[in-house]
């Protein structure tokens, strides 16, 4: 695997690539921001986010009255670029509500105490059918989704970003959550109108 690189495009956009594959840019960020809103609109205060990327999900979370955000990123370079200003967002990482964990999100979630989070937000890859990192397949499977479910409080939510609707993710969520929703977010990709997807599993409030 080759590490992350940043590309400055001729149109002025910044593009993040990993393993030679386009991950995201800083122009089409509606779905990354919608992911954050999906949990703050449900009242989440203590949130874990995997991964950092260009920071749009994290920035949107921090505009809300969240108490604590654990942001988990596997590539140190991305955090370093944000800290030194290569990527905009150094202010996000010095926000007192933010804790940065450099690790695989699977290991970082296991470290969280049971029932300690209101929401877990996963935007670590393009979805189970379009992986940039092959080992991220496990993130979408029932075993890891079950680990996430145990770290959430009653009324807690797991939100997963995906490039396309996913029966795999829906089945994993159904195994551990009472309510499962699949929501589309309209995005404009070059000249095309497309949709990205947010899949949410929710515990009952009790
Ligand atoms: C699509 S980007 C996240 C975009 C982010 N939501 C935003 O608003 O900019 C995916 C990020 O997850 C990171 N990542 C990939 N696999 C990971 C894993 N298993 N654990 C933690 N971070 C991971 C990537 O390095 C990348 O920074």
XYZ file of N, CA and C and ligand atoms in Angstrom:
645
model
N 0.838 -1.200 0.000
C 0.000 0.000 0.000
C 0.877 1.255 0.000
N 0.518 2.243 -0.841
C 1.230 3.514 -0.781
C 0.421 4.464 0.088
N 1.131 5.367 0.737
C 0.493 6.265 1.696
C -0.331 7.351 1.019
N -0.865 8.254 1.843
C -1.697 9.326 1.296
C -0.866 10.375 0.571
N -1.427 10.946 -0.480
C -0.810 12.118 -1.103
C -1.893 13.181 -1.302
N -1.429 14.425 -1.321
C -2.322 15.548 -1.607
C -2.012 16.034 -3.000
N -3.054 16.337 -3.764
C -2.845 16.866 -5.109
C -3.576 18.195 -5.207
N -2.853 19.227 -5.673
C -3.504 20.528 -5.933
C -3.925 20.523 -7.384
N -5.204 20.561 -7.635
C -5.684 20.503 -9.016
C -5.618 21.873 -9.680
N -5.693 21.857 -11.019
C -5.650 23.110 -11.776
C -6.803 24.035 -11.400
N -7.948 23.456 -10.964
C -9.091 24.300 -10.585
C -8.954 24.858 -9.170
N -7.787 24.595 -8.518
C -7.544 25.142 -7.187
C -7.976 24.212 -6.066
N -8.633 23.115 -6.398
C -9.095 22.184 -5.358
C -7.935 21.366 -4.806
N -8.099 20.924 -3.571
C -7.157 19.981 -2.956
C -7.801 18.603 -2.958
N -7.025 17.631 -3.401
C -7.538 16.269 -3.549
C -6.698 15.346 -2.671
N -7.358 14.455 -1.944
C -6.663 13.444 -1.141
C -6.743 12.101 -1.865
N -5.552 11.475 -2.048
C -5.482 10.152 -2.680
C -4.742 9.214 -1.756
N -5.189 7.984 -1.695
C -4.492 6.955 -0.922
C -4.386 5.730 -1.818
N -3.196 5.112 -1.803
C -3.029 3.917 -2.636
C -3.254 4.233 -4.107
N -3.019 5.483 -4.510
C -3.232 5.887 -5.898
C -4.691 6.126 -6.252
N -5.589 5.995 -5.273
C -7.034 6.102 -5.550
C -7.577 7.412 -4.980
N -8.438 8.077 -5.742
C -9.109 9.288 -5.262
C -9.936 8.953 -4.022
N -9.729 9.713 -2.950
C -10.523 9.511 -1.731
C -11.578 10.608 -1.605
N -11.137 11.868 -1.735
C -12.075 12.992 -1.637
C -11.376 14.261 -2.085
N -12.179 15.327 -2.296
C -11.594 16.654 -2.492
C -12.320 17.650 -1.598
N -11.861 18.905 -1.648
C -12.469 19.899 -0.763
C -13.552 20.705 -1.475
N -14.090 20.186 -2.596
C -15.153 20.874 -3.337
C -16.512 20.237 -3.109
N -16.545 18.905 -3.064
C -17.823 18.187 -2.911
C -17.854 17.596 -1.506
N -18.321 18.391 -0.557
C -18.225 17.944 0.837
C -19.603 17.837 1.513
N -20.659 17.917 0.700
C -22.020 17.899 1.280
C -22.262 16.631 2.092
N -21.809 15.487 1.582
C -22.129 14.239 2.284
C -21.290 14.091 3.556
N -20.047 14.592 3.536
C -19.211 14.525 4.746
C -19.842 15.379 5.855
N -20.375 16.545 5.459
C -21.001 17.424 6.456
C -22.355 16.859 6.910
N -23.077 16.253 5.965
C -24.374 15.642 6.312
C -24.196 14.507 7.326
N -23.066 13.822 7.226
C -22.769 12.732 8.160
C -22.715 13.264 9.599
N -22.061 14.396 9.774
C -21.994 15.003 11.114
C -23.389 15.439 11.571
N -24.120 16.062 10.653
C -25.453 16.544 11.043
C -26.384 15.386 11.399
N -26.171 14.253 10.752
C -27.033 13.093 11.032
C -26.972 12.717 12.514
N -25.819 12.926 13.147
C -25.747 12.561 14.570
C -26.043 13.740 15.490
N -25.639 14.961 15.115
C -25.940 16.074 16.037
C -27.441 16.374 16.042
N -28.096 16.174 14.909
C -29.552 16.392 14.883
C -30.282 15.343 15.709
N -29.616 14.235 15.980
C -30.199 13.208 16.862
C -29.738 13.407 18.308
N -29.047 14.521 18.578
C -28.715 14.883 19.956
C -27.396 14.360 20.481
N -26.504 13.857 19.611
C -25.242 13.283 20.096
C -24.331 14.359 20.694
N -23.696 14.019 21.813
C -22.750 14.929 22.485
C -21.348 14.317 22.549
N -21.257 13.039 22.758
C -19.960 12.343 22.813
C -19.867 11.454 21.579
N -18.905 11.797 20.698
C -18.888 11.203 19.357
C -17.487 10.677 19.042
N -17.423 9.537 18.370
C -16.152 9.047 17.800
C -16.281 9.095 16.281
N -15.256 9.675 15.626
C -15.248 9.795 14.163
C -14.042 9.054 13.611
N -14.252 8.212 12.628
C -13.137 7.619 11.886
C -13.401 7.862 10.413
N -12.457 8.432 9.573
C -11.213 9.010 9.909
C -11.304 10.533 9.709
N -10.130 11.153 9.726
C -10.063 12.622 9.673
C -10.248 13.164 8.258
N -9.560 12.589 7.265
C -9.644 13.083 5.886
C -9.280 14.563 5.811
N -10.087 15.357 5.122
C -9.833 16.792 5.017
C -10.591 17.569 6.096
N -11.236 16.858 7.022
C -11.758 17.495 8.232
C -13.157 18.086 8.138
N -13.888 17.808 7.077
C -15.203 18.456 6.926
C -16.240 17.893 7.903
N -16.202 16.597 8.151
C -17.136 16.016 9.131
C -16.817 16.564 10.521
N -15.523 16.603 10.848
C -15.123 17.098 12.169
C -15.529 18.559 12.347
N -15.292 19.396 11.324
C -15.635 20.820 11.449
C -17.133 20.989 11.683
N -17.938 20.229 10.956
C -19.400 20.338 11.114
C -19.826 19.888 12.517
N -19.191 18.833 13.021
C -19.517 18.379 14.381
C -19.233 19.478 15.400
N -18.110 20.174 15.191
C -17.674 21.164 16.188
C -18.502 22.448 16.145
N -19.299 22.637 15.084
C -20.215 23.796 15.086
C -21.428 23.513 15.973
N -21.595 22.267 16.400
C -22.735 21.861 17.231
C -22.284 21.783 18.700
N -23.253 21.715 19.616
C -22.861 21.656 21.041
C -22.401 20.258 21.461
N -21.376 19.735 20.771
C -20.832 18.435 21.177
C -19.926 18.632 22.387
N -19.795 17.564 23.202
C -18.962 17.653 24.413
C -17.560 17.136 24.138
N -17.468 16.048 23.367
C -16.179 15.374 23.160
C -16.225 14.684 21.807
N -15.148 14.876 21.024
C -15.054 14.174 19.743
C -13.707 13.455 19.697
N -13.743 12.145 19.615
C -12.529 11.349 19.404
C -12.428 11.146 17.900
N -11.347 11.663 17.297
C -11.187 11.484 15.849
C -10.023 10.532 15.609
N -10.302 9.475 14.847
C -9.336 8.395 14.662
C -8.865 8.393 13.208
N -7.534 8.437 13.042
C -6.965 8.483 11.693
C -5.780 7.518 11.625
N -5.763 6.667 10.598
C -4.684 5.672 10.508
C -3.412 6.256 9.908
N -3.509 7.323 9.096
C -2.327 7.869 8.434
C -1.824 9.129 9.168
N -0.662 8.991 9.800
C -0.079 10.107 10.545
C 0.108 11.346 9.666
N 0.471 11.131 8.378
C 0.738 12.264 7.482
C -0.451 13.222 7.428
N -1.660 12.655 7.438
C -2.855 13.498 7.285
C -3.014 14.414 8.497
N -2.782 13.862 9.680
C -2.864 14.679 10.899
C -1.745 15.727 10.889
N -0.534 15.322 10.495
C 0.594 16.267 10.454
C 0.310 17.394 9.461
N -0.252 17.053 8.289
C -0.556 18.095 7.286
C -1.583 19.087 7.821
N -2.534 18.578 8.606
C -3.530 19.506 9.155
C -2.893 20.373 10.251
N -2.036 19.771 11.048
C -1.390 20.538 12.128
C -0.503 21.645 11.557
N 0.210 21.356 10.426
C 1.175 22.364 9.917
C 0.556 23.269 8.848
N -0.731 23.117 8.574
C -1.411 24.027 7.649
C -1.386 23.593 6.188
N -0.763 22.464 5.889
C -0.787 21.962 4.506
C -2.233 21.672 4.093
N -2.995 21.132 5.031
C -4.457 20.999 4.879
C -5.078 22.005 5.842
N -6.110 22.729 5.393
C -6.794 23.662 6.294
C -7.405 22.897 7.464
N -7.370 23.489 8.676
C -8.069 22.842 9.793
C -7.244 22.662 11.046
N -6.094 23.375 11.154
C -5.291 23.251 12.383
C -6.123 23.615 13.610
N -7.053 24.552 13.450
C -7.910 24.980 14.574
C -8.778 23.820 15.093
N -9.108 22.895 14.203
C -9.946 21.768 14.643
C -9.197 20.911 15.653
N -7.903 20.749 15.395
C -7.119 19.814 16.212
C -6.720 20.413 17.553
N -6.836 21.739 17.681
C -6.535 22.349 18.991
C -7.819 22.645 19.772
N -8.959 22.330 19.199
C -10.225 22.515 19.930
C -10.201 21.614 21.165
N -10.467 22.157 22.356
C -10.361 21.344 23.583
C -11.313 20.153 23.627
N -12.314 20.133 22.782
C -13.248 18.990 22.776
C -12.710 17.813 21.966
N -11.597 18.054 21.222
C -11.129 17.043 20.268
C -9.958 16.248 20.829
N -10.047 14.931 20.709
C -8.910 14.045 21.013
C -8.564 13.306 19.723
N -7.295 13.417 19.296
C -6.867 12.744 18.060
C -6.203 11.420 18.427
N -6.647 10.356 17.795
C -6.052 9.029 18.015
C -5.485 8.562 16.679
N -4.191 8.264 16.665
C -3.546 7.740 15.451
C -3.582 6.225 15.513
N -4.547 5.643 14.832
C -4.703 4.180 14.909
C -5.722 3.747 13.865
N -5.864 2.454 13.739
C -6.965 1.908 12.964
C -8.245 2.098 13.783
N -9.322 2.473 13.119
C -10.557 2.741 13.861
C -11.044 1.498 14.596
N -10.736 0.308 14.073
C -11.200 -0.905 14.761
C -10.554 -1.024 16.134
N -9.265 -0.720 16.220
C -8.578 -0.788 17.513
C -9.066 0.326 18.429
N -9.283 1.512 17.876
C -9.678 2.655 18.703
C -11.079 2.458 19.289
N -11.976 1.855 18.532
C -13.332 1.640 19.064
C -13.297 0.609 20.189
N -12.504 -0.434 20.009
C -12.393 -1.464 21.056
C -11.950 -0.828 22.379
N -11.089 0.189 22.297
C -10.564 0.857 23.498
C -11.611 1.686 24.243
N -12.715 1.998 23.610
C -13.729 2.845 24.252
C -14.524 2.012 25.263
N -14.814 2.594 26.440
C -15.629 1.845 27.399
C -17.026 1.557 26.843
N -17.600 0.428 27.259
C -18.960 0.075 26.819
C -19.929 1.175 27.232
N -20.866 1.489 26.360
C -21.918 2.458 26.674
C -21.435 3.868 26.912
N -20.291 4.266 26.312
C -19.711 5.579 26.626
C -19.963 6.641 25.563
N -20.511 6.269 24.413
C -20.628 7.217 23.292
C -22.086 7.364 22.862
N -22.408 8.577 22.387
C -23.747 8.793 21.806
C -23.766 8.417 20.327
N -22.605 8.528 19.673
C -22.579 8.225 18.235
C -21.183 7.825 17.804
N -21.149 6.948 16.823
C -19.914 6.609 16.105
C -20.198 6.898 14.642
N -19.260 7.648 14.018
C -19.422 8.086 12.634
C -18.260 7.498 11.842
N -18.554 6.692 10.851
C -17.480 6.020 10.100
C -17.457 6.505 8.652
N -16.382 7.200 8.315
C -16.130 7.575 6.908
C -14.662 7.261 6.659
N -14.365 5.964 6.550
C -12.967 5.537 6.468
C -12.614 5.011 5.077
N -13.627 4.810 4.260
C -13.342 4.230 2.942
C -14.532 4.557 2.050
N -14.524 4.043 0.841
C -15.601 4.394 -0.084
C -16.843 3.523 0.070
N -16.831 2.630 1.023
C -17.941 1.699 1.198
C -17.453 0.296 0.900
N -18.199 -0.734 1.313
C -17.688 -2.100 1.246
C -17.407 -2.598 -0.169
N -18.015 -1.993 -1.178
C -17.828 -2.489 -2.555
C -16.782 -1.709 -3.349
N -16.159 -0.698 -2.727
C -15.215 0.163 -3.468
C -14.018 0.483 -2.576
N -13.406 -0.549 -1.991
C -12.407 -0.297 -0.943
C -11.096 0.270 -1.474
N -10.569 1.258 -0.754
C -9.222 1.779 -0.997
C -8.222 0.926 -0.211
N -8.592 0.570 1.029
C -7.768 -0.315 1.860
C -8.521 -1.636 1.983
N -7.959 -2.730 1.472
C -8.664 -4.019 1.522
C -9.055 -4.414 2.950
N -8.168 -4.103 3.918
C -8.462 -4.550 5.288
C -9.617 -3.778 5.922
N -10.106 -2.736 5.270
C -11.274 -2.028 5.810
C -12.575 -2.796 5.593
N -12.540 -3.885 4.832
C -13.767 -4.683 4.630
C -14.380 -5.056 5.979
N -13.511 -5.362 6.949
C -14.009 -5.806 8.254
C -14.810 -4.719 8.978
N -14.544 -3.455 8.645
C -15.251 -2.358 9.311
C -16.755 -2.425 9.025
N -17.118 -2.971 7.880
C -18.531 -3.005 7.470
C -19.221 -4.314 7.863
N -18.496 -5.215 8.477
C -19.040 -6.538 8.795
C -19.754 -6.561 10.145
N -20.536 -7.621 10.398
C -21.363 -7.673 11.613
C -20.565 -7.701 12.910
N -19.355 -8.244 12.858
C -18.587 -8.352 14.093
C -18.168 -6.957 14.587
N -17.550 -6.153 13.704
C -17.131 -4.814 14.141
C -18.340 -3.913 14.396
N -19.373 -4.034 13.587
C -20.583 -3.219 13.845
C -21.147 -3.567 15.233
N -21.062 -4.850 15.602
C -21.510 -5.252 16.937
C -20.661 -4.629 18.040
N -19.344 -4.521 17.800
C -18.454 -3.870 18.778
C -18.868 -2.400 18.929
N -19.135 -1.739 17.795
C -19.595 -0.335 17.851
C -20.886 -0.235 18.662
N -21.825 -1.136 18.390
C -23.133 -1.084 19.062
C -22.972 -1.159 20.581
N -21.997 -1.954 21.038
C -21.778 -2.099 22.488
C -21.184 -0.835 23.111
N -20.469 -0.039 22.311
C -19.848 1.186 22.853
C -20.843 2.329 22.948
N -22.039 2.141 22.382
C -23.036 3.217 22.346
C -23.998 3.126 23.524
N -24.449 4.303 23.946
C -25.466 4.380 25.010
C -26.844 4.019 24.434
N -27.819 3.787 25.321
C -29.198 3.693 24.840
C -29.529 4.952 24.038
N -30.180 4.808 22.913
C -30.485 5.963 22.061
C -29.304 6.356 21.177
N -28.218 5.565 21.203
C -27.022 5.897 20.415
C -27.142 5.472 18.959
N -26.248 6.044 18.126
C -26.327 5.827 16.681
C -24.950 5.505 16.086
N -24.965 4.592 15.133
C -23.783 4.354 14.291
C -24.150 4.810 12.881
N -23.361 5.770 12.339
C -23.620 6.272 10.981
C -22.430 5.933 10.089
N -22.704 5.334 8.957
C -21.662 4.859 8.051
C -21.844 5.528 6.696
N -20.766 6.162 6.208
C -20.790 6.776 4.865
C -20.520 5.684 3.824
N -21.237 5.749 2.713
C -20.973 4.799 1.627
C -21.236 5.477 0.286
N -20.429 5.073 -0.685
C -20.575 5.625 -2.033
C -21.868 5.149 -2.705
N -22.390 4.017 -2.231
C -23.581 3.426 -2.855
C -24.406 2.760 -1.762
N -25.687 2.526 -2.023
C -26.465 1.765 -1.045
C -25.801 0.407 -0.831
N -25.957 -0.161 0.347
C -25.217 -1.395 0.626
C -26.041 -2.388 1.432
N -26.366 -3.518 0.814
C -27.059 -4.587 1.545
C -26.151 -5.155 2.632
N -24.832 -5.144 2.366
C -23.873 -5.660 3.363
C -23.972 -4.866 4.652
N -23.928 -3.533 4.517
C -23.952 -2.691 5.717
C -25.328 -2.772 6.390
N -26.383 -2.771 5.607
C -27.727 -2.871 6.194
C -27.847 -4.164 7.012
N -27.352 -5.276 6.468
C -27.445 -6.555 7.192
C -26.623 -6.501 8.479
N -25.434 -5.893 8.422
C -24.601 -5.784 9.633
C -25.307 -4.928 10.683
N -25.901 -3.830 10.250
C -26.595 -2.945 11.199
C -27.814 -3.652 11.801
N -28.536 -4.379 10.966
C -29.764 -5.055 11.462
C -29.432 -6.092 12.532
N -28.221 -6.638 12.462
C -27.842 -7.663 13.442
C -27.644 -7.072 14.842
N -27.391 -5.753 14.934
C -27.068 -5.168 16.240
C -27.955 -3.999 16.650
N -28.758 -3.479 15.726
C -29.557 -2.281 16.042
C -31.038 -2.533 15.788
N -31.841 -1.833 16.578
C -33.286 -2.010 16.417
C -33.792 -1.294 15.172
N -33.261 -0.078 14.930
C -33.747 0.684 13.766
C -32.599 0.931 12.794
N -32.863 0.730 11.504
C -31.833 0.920 10.476
C -32.418 1.773 9.362
N -31.659 2.821 8.973
C -32.115 3.694 7.878
C -30.991 3.846 6.863
N -31.370 4.015 5.615
C -30.413 4.258 4.539
C -30.864 5.558 3.846
N -30.050 6.607 3.935
C -30.461 7.927 3.451
C -29.530 8.381 2.343
N -30.079 8.927 1.263
C -29.216 9.422 0.183
C -28.946 10.912 0.372
N -27.745 11.320 -0.038
C -27.357 12.731 -0.001
C -27.021 13.145 -1.434
N -27.755 14.110 -2.005
C -27.436 14.519 -3.379
C -26.092 15.234 -3.456
N -25.273 14.872 -4.435
C -23.981 15.534 -4.645
C -23.819 15.789 -6.142
N -22.976 16.765 -6.472
C -22.700 17.064 -7.876
C -21.258 16.635 -8.149
N -21.058 15.681 -9.039
C -19.708 15.207 -9.367
C -19.393 15.623 -10.786
N -18.457 16.584 -10.909
C -18.231 17.234 -12.195
C -19.585 17.700 -12.722
N -20.070 17.167 -13.860
C -21.354 17.668 -14.366
C -22.533 16.770 -14.029
N -22.267 15.727 -13.245
C -23.326 14.740 -12.996
C -23.961 14.942 -11.625
N -25.297 14.758 -11.580
C -25.983 14.713 -10.289
C -25.921 13.264 -9.809
N -25.360 13.066 -8.607
C -25.212 11.716 -8.051
C -25.722 11.713 -6.618
N -25.629 10.545 -5.984
C -25.970 10.445 -4.563
C -24.892 9.657 -3.836
N -24.569 10.116 -2.634
C -23.838 9.277 -1.705
C -24.826 8.867 -0.621
N -24.388 7.989 0.282
C -25.337 7.359 1.199
C -24.844 7.386 2.640
N -25.795 7.550 3.552
C -25.507 7.445 4.982
C -26.400 6.338 5.535
N -25.767 5.334 6.124
C -26.510 4.208 6.694
C -26.427 4.317 8.206
N -27.570 4.280 8.863
C -27.616 4.542 10.304
C -28.295 3.405 11.040
N -27.642 2.970 12.096
C -28.262 2.030 13.032
C -28.486 2.761 14.340
N -29.663 2.574 14.948
C -29.991 3.295 16.189
C -30.498 2.337 17.251
N -30.011 2.569 18.476
C -30.531 1.829 19.627
C -31.805 2.501 20.124
N -32.694 1.748 20.720
C -33.847 2.388 21.365
C -33.381 3.222 22.570
N -34.178 4.233 22.948
C -33.789 5.103 24.085
C -33.906 4.396 25.424
N -34.732 3.403 25.523
C -35.039 2.618 26.755
C -35.883 3.383 27.723
C -12.964 9.817 3.019
S -11.745 10.280 4.147
C -12.688 10.970 5.459
C -13.337 12.231 5.062
C -13.833 13.039 6.225
N -15.154 12.579 6.608
C -13.869 14.504 5.864
O -14.863 15.157 6.149
O -12.905 15.026 5.322
C -11.261 8.750 4.872
C -10.198 8.899 5.933
O -10.147 7.706 6.721
C -8.789 7.320 6.912
N -8.808 5.869 7.160
C -8.881 4.881 6.247
N -8.978 3.683 6.856
C -8.954 3.926 8.197
C -9.024 3.088 9.328
N -9.177 1.777 9.223
N -8.958 3.663 10.552
C -8.815 5.021 10.680
N -8.751 5.863 9.620
C -8.838 5.327 8.394
C -8.126 7.755 5.633
O -6.724 7.885 5.800
C -8.808 9.093 5.362
O -8.179 10.146 6.045
